[in-house]
Short mmCIF file of C-alpha atoms and ligand atoms in Angstrom, two decimals:
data_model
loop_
_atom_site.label_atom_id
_atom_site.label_comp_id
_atom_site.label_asym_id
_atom_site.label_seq_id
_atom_site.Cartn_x
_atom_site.Cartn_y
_atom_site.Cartn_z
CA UNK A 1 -18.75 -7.00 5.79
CA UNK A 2 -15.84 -5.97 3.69
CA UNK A 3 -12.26 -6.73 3.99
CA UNK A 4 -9.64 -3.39 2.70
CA UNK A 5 -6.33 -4.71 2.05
CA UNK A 6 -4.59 -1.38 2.17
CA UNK A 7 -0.56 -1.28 0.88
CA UNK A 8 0.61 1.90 2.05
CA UNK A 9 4.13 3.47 2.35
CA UNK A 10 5.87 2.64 5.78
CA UNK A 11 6.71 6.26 6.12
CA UNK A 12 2.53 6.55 6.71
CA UNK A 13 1.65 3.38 8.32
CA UNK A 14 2.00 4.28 12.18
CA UNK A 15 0.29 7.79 11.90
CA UNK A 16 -2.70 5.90 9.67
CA UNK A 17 -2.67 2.36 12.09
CA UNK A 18 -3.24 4.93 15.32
CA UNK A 19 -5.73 7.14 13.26
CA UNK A 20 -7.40 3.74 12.18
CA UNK A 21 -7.78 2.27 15.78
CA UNK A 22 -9.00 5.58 17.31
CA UNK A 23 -11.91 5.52 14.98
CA UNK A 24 -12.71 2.04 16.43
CA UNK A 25 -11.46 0.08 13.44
CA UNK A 26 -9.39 -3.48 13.34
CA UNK A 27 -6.52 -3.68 11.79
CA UNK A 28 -3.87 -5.88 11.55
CA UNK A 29 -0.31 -4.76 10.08
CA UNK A 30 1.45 -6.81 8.02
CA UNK A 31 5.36 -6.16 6.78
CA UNK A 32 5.67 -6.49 2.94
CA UNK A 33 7.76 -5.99 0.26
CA UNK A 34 6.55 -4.60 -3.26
CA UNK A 35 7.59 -6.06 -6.47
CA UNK A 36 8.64 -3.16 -8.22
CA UNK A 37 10.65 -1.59 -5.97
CA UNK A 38 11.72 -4.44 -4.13
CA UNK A 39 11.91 -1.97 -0.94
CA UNK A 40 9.69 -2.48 2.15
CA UNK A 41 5.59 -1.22 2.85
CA UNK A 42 2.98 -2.04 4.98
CA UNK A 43 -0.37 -3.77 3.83
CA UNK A 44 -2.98 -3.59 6.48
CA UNK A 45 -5.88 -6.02 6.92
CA UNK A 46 -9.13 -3.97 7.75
CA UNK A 47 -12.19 -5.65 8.50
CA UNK A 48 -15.04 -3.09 8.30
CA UNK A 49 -18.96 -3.11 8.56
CA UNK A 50 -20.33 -1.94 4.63
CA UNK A 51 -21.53 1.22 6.30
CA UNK A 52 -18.40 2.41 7.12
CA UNK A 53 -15.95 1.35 4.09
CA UNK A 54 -16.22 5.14 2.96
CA UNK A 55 -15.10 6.31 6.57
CA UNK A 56 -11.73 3.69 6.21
CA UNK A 57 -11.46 4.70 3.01
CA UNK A 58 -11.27 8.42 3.30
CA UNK A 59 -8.89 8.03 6.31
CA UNK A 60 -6.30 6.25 4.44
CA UNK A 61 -6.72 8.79 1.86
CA UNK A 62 -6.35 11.27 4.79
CA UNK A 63 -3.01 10.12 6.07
CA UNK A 64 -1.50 8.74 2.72
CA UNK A 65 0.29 10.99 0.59
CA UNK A 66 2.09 9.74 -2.68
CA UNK A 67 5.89 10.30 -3.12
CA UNK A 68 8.56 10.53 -5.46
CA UNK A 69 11.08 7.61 -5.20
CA UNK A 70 14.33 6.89 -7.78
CA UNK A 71 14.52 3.43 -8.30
CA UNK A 72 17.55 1.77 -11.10
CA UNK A 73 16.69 0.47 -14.34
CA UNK A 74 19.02 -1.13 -17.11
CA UNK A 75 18.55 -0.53 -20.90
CA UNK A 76 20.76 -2.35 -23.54
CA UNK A 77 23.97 0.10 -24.85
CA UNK A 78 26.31 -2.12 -26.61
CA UNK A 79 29.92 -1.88 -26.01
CA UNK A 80 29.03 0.36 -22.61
CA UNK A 81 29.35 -2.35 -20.02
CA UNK A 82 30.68 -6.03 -20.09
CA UNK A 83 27.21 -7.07 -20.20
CA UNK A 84 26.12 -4.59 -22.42
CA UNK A 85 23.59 -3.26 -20.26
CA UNK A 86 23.91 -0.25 -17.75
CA UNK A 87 21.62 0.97 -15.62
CA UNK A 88 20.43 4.28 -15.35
CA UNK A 89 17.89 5.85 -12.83
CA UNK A 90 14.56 6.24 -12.94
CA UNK A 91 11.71 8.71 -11.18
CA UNK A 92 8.56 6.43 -10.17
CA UNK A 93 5.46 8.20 -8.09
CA UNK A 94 4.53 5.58 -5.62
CA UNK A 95 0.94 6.31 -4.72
CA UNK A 96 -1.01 7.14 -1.60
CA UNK A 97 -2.23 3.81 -0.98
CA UNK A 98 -2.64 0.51 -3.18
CA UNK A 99 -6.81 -0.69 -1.79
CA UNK A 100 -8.49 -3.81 -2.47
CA UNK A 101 -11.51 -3.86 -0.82
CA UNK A 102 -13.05 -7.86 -1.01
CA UNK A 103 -16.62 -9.04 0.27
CA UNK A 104 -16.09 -11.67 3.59
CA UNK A 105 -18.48 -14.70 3.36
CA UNK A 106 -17.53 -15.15 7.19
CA UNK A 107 -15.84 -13.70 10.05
CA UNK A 108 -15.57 -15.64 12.64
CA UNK A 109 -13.10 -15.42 15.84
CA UNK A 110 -13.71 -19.51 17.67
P1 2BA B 1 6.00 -1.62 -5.91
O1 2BA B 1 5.63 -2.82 -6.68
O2 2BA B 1 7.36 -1.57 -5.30
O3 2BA B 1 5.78 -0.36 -6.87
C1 2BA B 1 6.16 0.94 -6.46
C2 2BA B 1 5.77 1.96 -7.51
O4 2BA B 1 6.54 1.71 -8.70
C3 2BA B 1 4.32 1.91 -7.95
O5 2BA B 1 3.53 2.68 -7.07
C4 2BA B 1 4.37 2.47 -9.36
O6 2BA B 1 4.38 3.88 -9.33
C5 2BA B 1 5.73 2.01 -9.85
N1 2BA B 1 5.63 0.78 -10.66
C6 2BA B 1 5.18 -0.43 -10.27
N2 2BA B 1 5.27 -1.32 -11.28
C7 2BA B 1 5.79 -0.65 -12.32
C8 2BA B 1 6.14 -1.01 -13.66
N3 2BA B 1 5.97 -2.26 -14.12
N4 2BA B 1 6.66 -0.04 -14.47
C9 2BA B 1 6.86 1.21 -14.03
N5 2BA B 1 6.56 1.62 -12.76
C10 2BA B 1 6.02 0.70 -11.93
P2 2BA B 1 2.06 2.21 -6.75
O7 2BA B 1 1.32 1.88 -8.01
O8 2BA B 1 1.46 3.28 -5.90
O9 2BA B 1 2.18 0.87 -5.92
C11 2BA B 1 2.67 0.86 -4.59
C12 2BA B 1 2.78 -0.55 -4.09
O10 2BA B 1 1.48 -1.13 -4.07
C13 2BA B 1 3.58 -1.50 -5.00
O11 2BA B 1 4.96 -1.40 -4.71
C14 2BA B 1 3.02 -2.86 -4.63
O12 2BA B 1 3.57 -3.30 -3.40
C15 2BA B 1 1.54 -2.53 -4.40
N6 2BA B 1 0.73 -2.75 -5.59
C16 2BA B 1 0.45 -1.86 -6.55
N7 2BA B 1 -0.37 -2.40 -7.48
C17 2BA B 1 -0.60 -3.68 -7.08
C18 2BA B 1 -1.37 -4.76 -7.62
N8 2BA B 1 -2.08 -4.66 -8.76
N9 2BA B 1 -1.39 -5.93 -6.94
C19 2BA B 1 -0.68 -6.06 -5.78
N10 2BA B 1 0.05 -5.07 -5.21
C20 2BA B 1 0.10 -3.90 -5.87
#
């Protein structure tokens, strides 16, 4: 058995949790935040027989679609700003979905 750890963008996460759990999958939806960013996704849990990682997999791929998002960044410009730093934006693609798919030694429910 596998576990996918899927980080996805929330605009994508309801269409891809119902296409998920029509298919007969798991899946357990967790809020997070991502580090870059610091704005809000989803990460869901999937826990998924080996023979049917590739199905998961392409139906994240099916529902997640990657997107431009401006985010701020600062670079030094002496004498612009009191702290000599101002911030200026920046384009950053954030991608389909983020997968980590990890081998279970157990899964149990008691
Ligand atoms: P964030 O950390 O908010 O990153 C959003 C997007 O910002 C990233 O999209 C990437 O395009 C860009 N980005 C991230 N770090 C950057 C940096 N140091 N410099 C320039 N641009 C940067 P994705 O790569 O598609 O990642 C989407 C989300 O997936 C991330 O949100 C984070 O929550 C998660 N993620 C990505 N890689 C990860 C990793 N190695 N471990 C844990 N979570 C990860």
């Amino acid at each position: 058995m596998k576990l996918i750890i899927a980080i996805v963008q929330d605009e994508d996460s309801s269409r891809l949790l119902t296409g998920l759990m029509n298919k007969g999958f798991g899946v357990t939806k967790l809020a997070t935040t991502g580090g870059f960013l610091k704005a809000g996704n989803t990460t869901l849990l999937i826990g998924v027989e080996d023979e049917r990682v590739k199905e998961a997999i392409e139906a994240i791929e099916s529902v997640c679609k990657s997107r431009k998002q401006m985010t701020t960044t600062h670079t030094s410009a002496s004498g612009v700003s009191a702290g000599g730093y101002v911030p200026f934006p920046v384009e950053v693609t954030v991608g389909g979905a983020t997968l980590f798919v990890l081998n279970v030694e157990q899964f149990l429910k008691v």
